[in-house]
Amino acid sequence: MKPYTSLKSILAEFFPLHRTLASDDQDKTLEIVGSYMPDTSNYTIENYKPLDPAWTWKVPERYVVHEAYLEILGGERVVDFKDNPLHIVSYSPPVDKVLAFEELQPHLYFNEKRPHAVPWMFKYYDRDWGFCMSKNAFDKLPRDGKFHAVIKSEFVTDPMRGFKLATAVIHPQGGPTPEAGEMIVQAHTCHPMQANDDGAGVVSTIELARRLAENPLPPGSMGVRFWFGPETIGTIVYLSHNENLIPSLRGGIFMEMTGNRNKIAWHHSRQRDHLLDRIAKYVVKNVQHEERSFADYPPNDERVMNGPGVNVPTISINRWPYDEYHTTDDNLDIIHDEMLSDAAAVAERVVRIFASNYVPKRTFRGPVFLSGNGLWVDWQENFALNRAIEKIMMRFEGEHSVFDIADQVGLDYWMVREYVEKFRAKGFVIPLPIPSEAQAA
Ligand SMILES: [Zn+2]
């Protein structure tokens, strides 16, 4: 695990690369991400064979661009892929044509609102070629000129140079607890040369992994799985090839756009009022934030994770909106270290509660003899907990999780958990895992 000076410095290392669904620079990005992940997390890059079925989709081919540019015939070069990968529409098929302006125009993209910036466009499945440029550059193109459009690209299906994504798992103190299941944290890695969407979410996720490795979750907690790969299709490929994993996933967080200066926003799970939603609400209650519905803009991989036939409750954390979105203005200038780490801290608090939570089920009959078992709480030491003892003890019927009990008695989760753990240590309650809501088909 490499040391780093700041999260922004990690982002700067992979920011300029030509990341897309599958590309050599996507491989490099996954390597860089792995170099900063904790050694104990068993970070693994997986390779999938292009064109293999993935539920109703197919594993994408690798996209290779040898050269791409647009020139005014007999004049200057208007845009060059070498200068910025955003200059071509992602997954443009090859082209080598001389065209009049009218023929070229349907293949040109610019952003009216940000005339100096180059927009990012992708046509992964339409396979139509195109160039992206600033509105200012577009306005200067001679309307009576001829243009030479060149894209030397290839769609590679070699199974050894396939479609890649990466996973890692951080176990709680004392090792894995398979019966507790896992939580999954995702960030996507497919946006070429853009910083906030999606590099920022990636480095906030790395920070979360490092915090959980340095200060592991209590024994018996869920494992936390980390996932990096291309948006939507990456999660579809992963889950369709690892269906046996789905029932063990108890909840998820998707993170992106965490580096710009804006308040935290969180999106509910599809379940809307799941335990995970209630925990997220609890965590952000003293932080300036915005709350949104499931799949509200900007929707991401939670649509797959929490979608049909999977249904793992998944929330999303971001700092949307920001004006530089999907343009060359989404660069390191708009990224702030404290925003990146504050977002990681919010996710960390959600993970720590959700993954360490369980449902206590009593083994005792009658009120427990507290002082005889070292369970008495002196009112002079903790008045609030002293007043709540009976209420807590009445809620060990296997219906309420520790978080819900804390919420119902109006006390801090960690205080109540520490107290319930004392009952557990005495064998007075057994911990039932948080149930899975995942669908098996
Ligand atoms: Zn995006």
Coordinates of N, CA, C and O in Angstrom, one line a residue, residues 220-307:
G220 N -17.3 -9.8 14.4 CA -18.7 -10.2 14.1 C -19.4 -9.3 13.1 O -20.5 -9.6 12.6
S221 N -18.8 -8.2 12.7 CA -19.4 -7.3 11.7 C -19.4 -7.9 10.3 O -18.7 -8.9 10.1
M222 N -20.1 -7.2 9.5 CA -20.1 -7.6 8.0 C -18.7 -7.3 7.5 O -18.0 -6.4 8.0
G223 N -18.4 -8.0 6.4 CA -17.2 -7.7 5.6 C -17.6 -6.5 4.8 O -18.8 -6.3 4.5
V224 N -16.6 -5.7 4.4 CA -16.9 -4.6 3.4 C -16.2 -4.8 2.1 O -15.0 -4.9 2.1
R225 N -17.0 -5.0 1.1 CA -16.5 -5.3 -0.3 C -16.3 -4.0 -1.0 O -17.3 -3.1 -1.0
F226 N -15.2 -3.8 -1.7 CA -15.0 -2.6 -2.5 C -15.0 -3.0 -3.9 O -14.5 -4.0 -4.3
W227 N -15.5 -2.1 -4.8 CA -15.7 -2.4 -6.2 C -15.4 -1.2 -7.0 O -15.9 -0.1 -6.8
F228 N -14.5 -1.4 -8.0 CA -14.2 -0.3 -9.0 C -14.3 -0.9 -10.4 O -13.8 -2.0 -10.7
G229 N -15.0 -0.2 -11.2 CA -15.1 -0.6 -12.6 C -16.0 0.3 -13.4 O -16.5 1.3 -12.9
P230 N -16.3 0.0 -14.7 CA -17.1 0.9 -15.5 C -18.6 0.9 -15.0 O -19.2 -0.1 -14.6
E231 N -19.2 2.1 -15.2 CA -20.6 2.3 -14.7 C -21.6 1.4 -15.4 O -21.4 1.1 -16.6
T232 N -22.6 1.0 -14.7 CA -23.7 0.2 -15.2 C -23.3 -1.2 -15.7 O -23.5 -2.2 -15.0
I233 N -22.6 -1.2 -16.9 CA -22.3 -2.5 -17.5 C -21.3 -3.2 -16.6 O -21.3 -4.5 -16.5
G234 N -20.4 -2.5 -15.9 CA -19.4 -3.1 -15.0 C -20.1 -3.9 -13.9 O -19.8 -5.1 -13.6
T235 N -21.1 -3.3 -13.3 CA -21.9 -4.0 -12.2 C -22.7 -5.1 -12.7 O -22.8 -6.2 -12.1
I236 N -23.2 -4.9 -14.0 CA -24.0 -6.0 -14.6 C -23.1 -7.2 -14.9 O -23.5 -8.3 -14.6
V237 N -21.9 -6.9 -15.4 CA -21.0 -8.0 -15.8 C -20.6 -8.7 -14.5 O -20.6 -10.0 -14.4
Y238 N -20.3 -7.9 -13.5 CA -19.8 -8.5 -12.2 C -20.9 -9.4 -11.5 O -20.6 -10.6 -11.2
L239 N -22.1 -8.8 -11.4 CA -23.1 -9.6 -10.7 C -23.6 -10.8 -11.5 O -23.8 -11.9 -10.9
S240 N -23.7 -10.6 -12.8 CA -24.2 -11.8 -13.6 C -23.2 -12.9 -13.6 O -23.5 -14.1 -13.8
H241 N -21.9 -12.6 -13.4 CA -20.9 -13.7 -13.3 C -20.6 -14.1 -11.9 O -19.8 -15.0 -11.6
N242 N -21.2 -13.5 -10.9 CA -21.0 -13.8 -9.5 C -22.4 -13.8 -8.7 O -22.5 -13.2 -7.7
E243 N -23.3 -14.5 -9.3 CA -24.7 -14.5 -8.8 C -24.7 -15.1 -7.3 O -25.5 -14.6 -6.5
N244 N -23.8 -16.0 -7.0 CA -23.8 -16.6 -5.7 C -23.4 -15.6 -4.6 O -23.7 -15.8 -3.4
L245 N -22.8 -14.4 -5.0 CA -22.5 -13.4 -4.0 C -23.7 -12.6 -3.6 O -23.7 -12.1 -2.4
I246 N -24.7 -12.5 -4.4 CA -25.8 -11.5 -4.2 C -26.5 -11.7 -2.9 O -26.7 -10.8 -2.2
P247 N -26.9 -13.0 -2.5 CA -27.6 -13.2 -1.3 C -26.8 -12.7 0.0 O -27.4 -12.3 1.0
S248 N -25.5 -12.6 -0.1 CA -24.7 -12.2 1.1 C -24.6 -10.7 1.2 O -24.2 -10.2 2.2
L249 N -25.0 -10.0 0.2 CA -24.9 -8.5 0.2 C -26.1 -7.9 0.9 O -27.3 -8.1 0.5
R250 N -25.9 -7.2 2.0 CA -26.9 -6.7 2.9 C -27.3 -5.3 2.6 O -28.3 -4.8 2.9
G251 N -26.3 -4.6 2.0 CA -26.5 -3.1 1.7 C -25.3 -2.6 0.9 O -24.3 -3.2 0.9
G252 N -25.6 -1.5 0.3 CA -24.5 -0.9 -0.5 C -24.5 0.6 -0.5 O -25.5 1.3 -0.2
I253 N -23.3 1.2 -0.9 CA -23.2 2.6 -1.0 C -22.5 2.8 -2.4 O -21.5 2.2 -2.7
F254 N -23.0 3.8 -3.2 CA -22.3 4.2 -4.4 C -21.8 5.6 -4.1 O -22.6 6.4 -3.6
M255 N -20.5 5.9 -4.5 CA -20.0 7.2 -4.3 C -19.4 7.8 -5.6 O -18.7 7.1 -6.3
E256 N -19.7 9.1 -5.8 CA -19.1 9.8 -6.9 C -19.2 11.3 -6.7 O -20.0 11.7 -5.8
M257 N -18.6 12.1 -7.5 CA -18.7 13.6 -7.4 C -18.5 14.1 -6.0 O -19.4 14.8 -5.5
T258 N -17.5 13.7 -5.3 CA -17.3 14.0 -3.9 C -16.3 15.1 -3.7 O -16.0 15.5 -2.5
G259 N -15.7 15.7 -4.8 CA -14.6 16.6 -4.6 C -14.9 18.1 -4.8 O -14.1 18.9 -4.4
N260 N -16.1 18.4 -5.4 CA -16.4 19.8 -5.6 C -16.9 20.4 -4.3 O -17.4 19.7 -3.4
R261 N -16.9 21.8 -4.3 CA -17.3 22.5 -3.1 C -18.9 22.6 -3.1 O -19.4 23.5 -3.7
N262 N -19.5 21.7 -2.5 CA -21.0 21.7 -2.4 C -21.3 20.8 -1.2 O -20.5 19.9 -0.8
K263 N -22.6 20.9 -0.7 CA -22.9 20.1 0.4 C -23.1 18.6 -0.1 O -23.2 18.3 -1.3
I264 N -23.1 17.7 0.9 CA -23.3 16.3 0.7 C -24.8 16.1 0.3 O -25.7 16.7 0.8
A265 N -25.0 15.2 -0.7 CA -26.3 14.8 -1.0 C -26.4 13.2 -0.9 O -25.4 12.6 -1.2
W266 N -27.5 12.7 -0.4 CA -27.6 11.3 -0.4 C -28.9 10.8 -1.0 O -29.9 11.5 -0.8
H267 N -28.9 9.7 -1.7 CA -30.1 9.2 -2.4 C -30.5 8.0 -1.6 O -29.7 7.1 -1.3
H268 N -31.8 7.9 -1.3 CA -32.4 6.8 -0.7 C -32.2 5.5 -1.5 O -32.0 5.5 -2.7
S269 N -32.4 4.4 -0.8 CA -32.4 3.1 -1.5 C -33.8 3.0 -2.1 O -34.7 3.8 -1.9
R270 N -33.9 1.9 -3.0 CA -35.2 1.7 -3.6 C -36.2 1.3 -2.6 O -37.4 1.6 -2.8
Q271 N -35.8 0.7 -1.5 CA -36.7 0.3 -0.4 C -37.3 1.6 0.3 O -38.3 1.5 0.9
R272 N -36.5 2.7 0.2 CA -36.9 4.0 0.7 C -36.7 4.1 2.2 O -36.1 5.1 2.7
D273 N -37.3 3.2 3.0 CA -37.2 3.3 4.5 C -36.4 2.1 5.1 O -36.7 1.7 6.2
H274 N -35.5 1.6 4.3 CA -34.7 0.5 4.8 C -33.9 0.9 6.0 O -33.6 2.1 6.1
L275 N -33.4 0.0 6.8 CA -32.5 0.3 7.9 C -31.3 1.2 7.4 O -30.9 2.1 8.1
L276 N -30.8 0.9 6.2 CA -29.7 1.7 5.6 C -30.1 3.1 5.5 O -29.3 4.0 5.7
D277 N -31.3 3.4 5.0 CA -31.8 4.7 4.9 C -31.9 5.4 6.2 O -31.5 6.6 6.3
R278 N -32.4 4.7 7.2 CA -32.5 5.3 8.5 C -31.2 5.6 9.1 O -31.0 6.7 9.8
I279 N -30.2 4.8 8.8 CA -28.8 5.0 9.3 C -28.2 6.2 8.6 O -27.6 7.1 9.3
A280 N -28.4 6.3 7.3 CA -27.9 7.5 6.6 C -28.5 8.8 7.1 O -27.8 9.8 7.3
K281 N -29.8 8.8 7.3 CA -30.5 9.9 7.9 C -29.9 10.3 9.2 O -29.7 11.5 9.5
Y282 N -29.6 9.3 10.0 CA -29.0 9.6 11.4 C -27.6 10.2 11.3 O -27.3 11.1 12.0
V283 N -26.9 9.6 10.3 CA -25.5 10.1 10.2 C -25.4 11.5 9.7 O -24.5 12.3 10.2
V284 N -26.2 11.9 8.8 CA -26.1 13.3 8.2 C -27.0 14.3 8.9 O -27.0 15.5 8.5
K285 N -27.6 13.9 10.0 CA -28.6 14.9 10.6 C -27.9 16.2 11.1 O -28.6 17.2 11.1
N286 N -26.7 16.1 11.5 CA -26.0 17.4 11.9 C -25.1 18.0 10.8 O -24.2 18.8 11.1
V287 N -25.2 17.4 9.6 CA -24.3 17.9 8.5 C -25.2 18.6 7.5 O -26.3 18.1 7.3
Q288 N -24.8 19.7 6.9 CA -25.6 20.3 5.9 C -25.7 19.4 4.7 O -24.7 18.9 4.2
H289 N -26.9 19.0 4.3 CA -27.0 18.0 3.3 C -28.3 18.1 2.5 O -29.2 18.9 2.9
E290 N -28.4 17.4 1.5 CA -29.7 17.3 0.7 C -30.0 15.8 0.6 O -29.2 14.9 0.5
E291 N -31.4 15.5 0.6 CA -31.8 14.2 0.6 C -32.6 13.9 -0.7 O -33.5 14.8 -1.1
R292 N -32.4 12.8 -1.4 CA -33.1 12.6 -2.7 C -33.6 11.2 -2.8 O -33.2 10.3 -2.0
S293 N -34.5 11.0 -3.7 CA -35.1 9.7 -3.9 C -34.2 8.8 -4.7 O -33.3 9.3 -5.4
F294 N -34.5 7.5 -4.6 CA -33.7 6.5 -5.3 C -33.7 6.8 -6.8 O -34.8 7.2 -7.4
A295 N -32.6 6.7 -7.5 CA -32.4 6.9 -8.9 C -32.7 8.3 -9.4 O -32.9 8.6 -10.6
D296 N -32.9 9.3 -8.5 CA -32.9 10.7 -8.9 C -31.6 11.0 -9.5 O -30.6 10.3 -9.3
Y297 N -31.5 12.1 -10.3 CA -30.3 12.5 -10.9 C -29.2 12.8 -9.9 O -29.6 13.5 -8.9
P298 N -28.0 12.4 -10.0 CA -27.4 11.5 -11.0 C -27.5 10.1 -10.6 O -26.9 9.7 -9.6
P299 N -28.2 9.3 -11.4 CA -28.3 7.8 -11.0 C -27.0 7.1 -11.5 O -26.4 7.5 -12.5
N300 N -26.7 6.0 -10.8 CA -25.5 5.3 -11.1 C -25.7 3.8 -10.9 O -26.8 3.3 -11.2
D301 N -24.6 3.1 -10.4 CA -24.7 1.7 -10.3 C -25.7 1.2 -9.3 O -26.0 0.0 -9.3
E302 N -26.2 2.1 -8.4 CA -27.3 1.6 -7.5 C -28.5 1.1 -8.3 O -29.3 0.3 -7.7
R303 N -28.7 1.6 -9.5 CA -29.8 1.1 -10.3 C -29.6 -0.4 -10.6 O -30.6 -1.0 -10.9
V304 N -28.4 -0.8 -10.7 CA -28.2 -2.3 -10.9 C -28.2 -3.0 -9.6 O -28.9 -4.0 -9.4
M305 N -27.4 -2.5 -8.6 CA -27.3 -3.2 -7.3 C -28.6 -3.3 -6.6 O -28.9 -4.3 -6.0
N306 N -29.4 -2.2 -6.7 CA -30.7 -2.2 -6.0 C -31.8 -2.4 -7.1 O -33.0 -2.1 -6.8
G307 N -31.5 -2.9 -8.2 CA -32.4 -3.1 -9.3 C -33.1 -4.4 -9.4 O -33.0 -5.2 -8.5

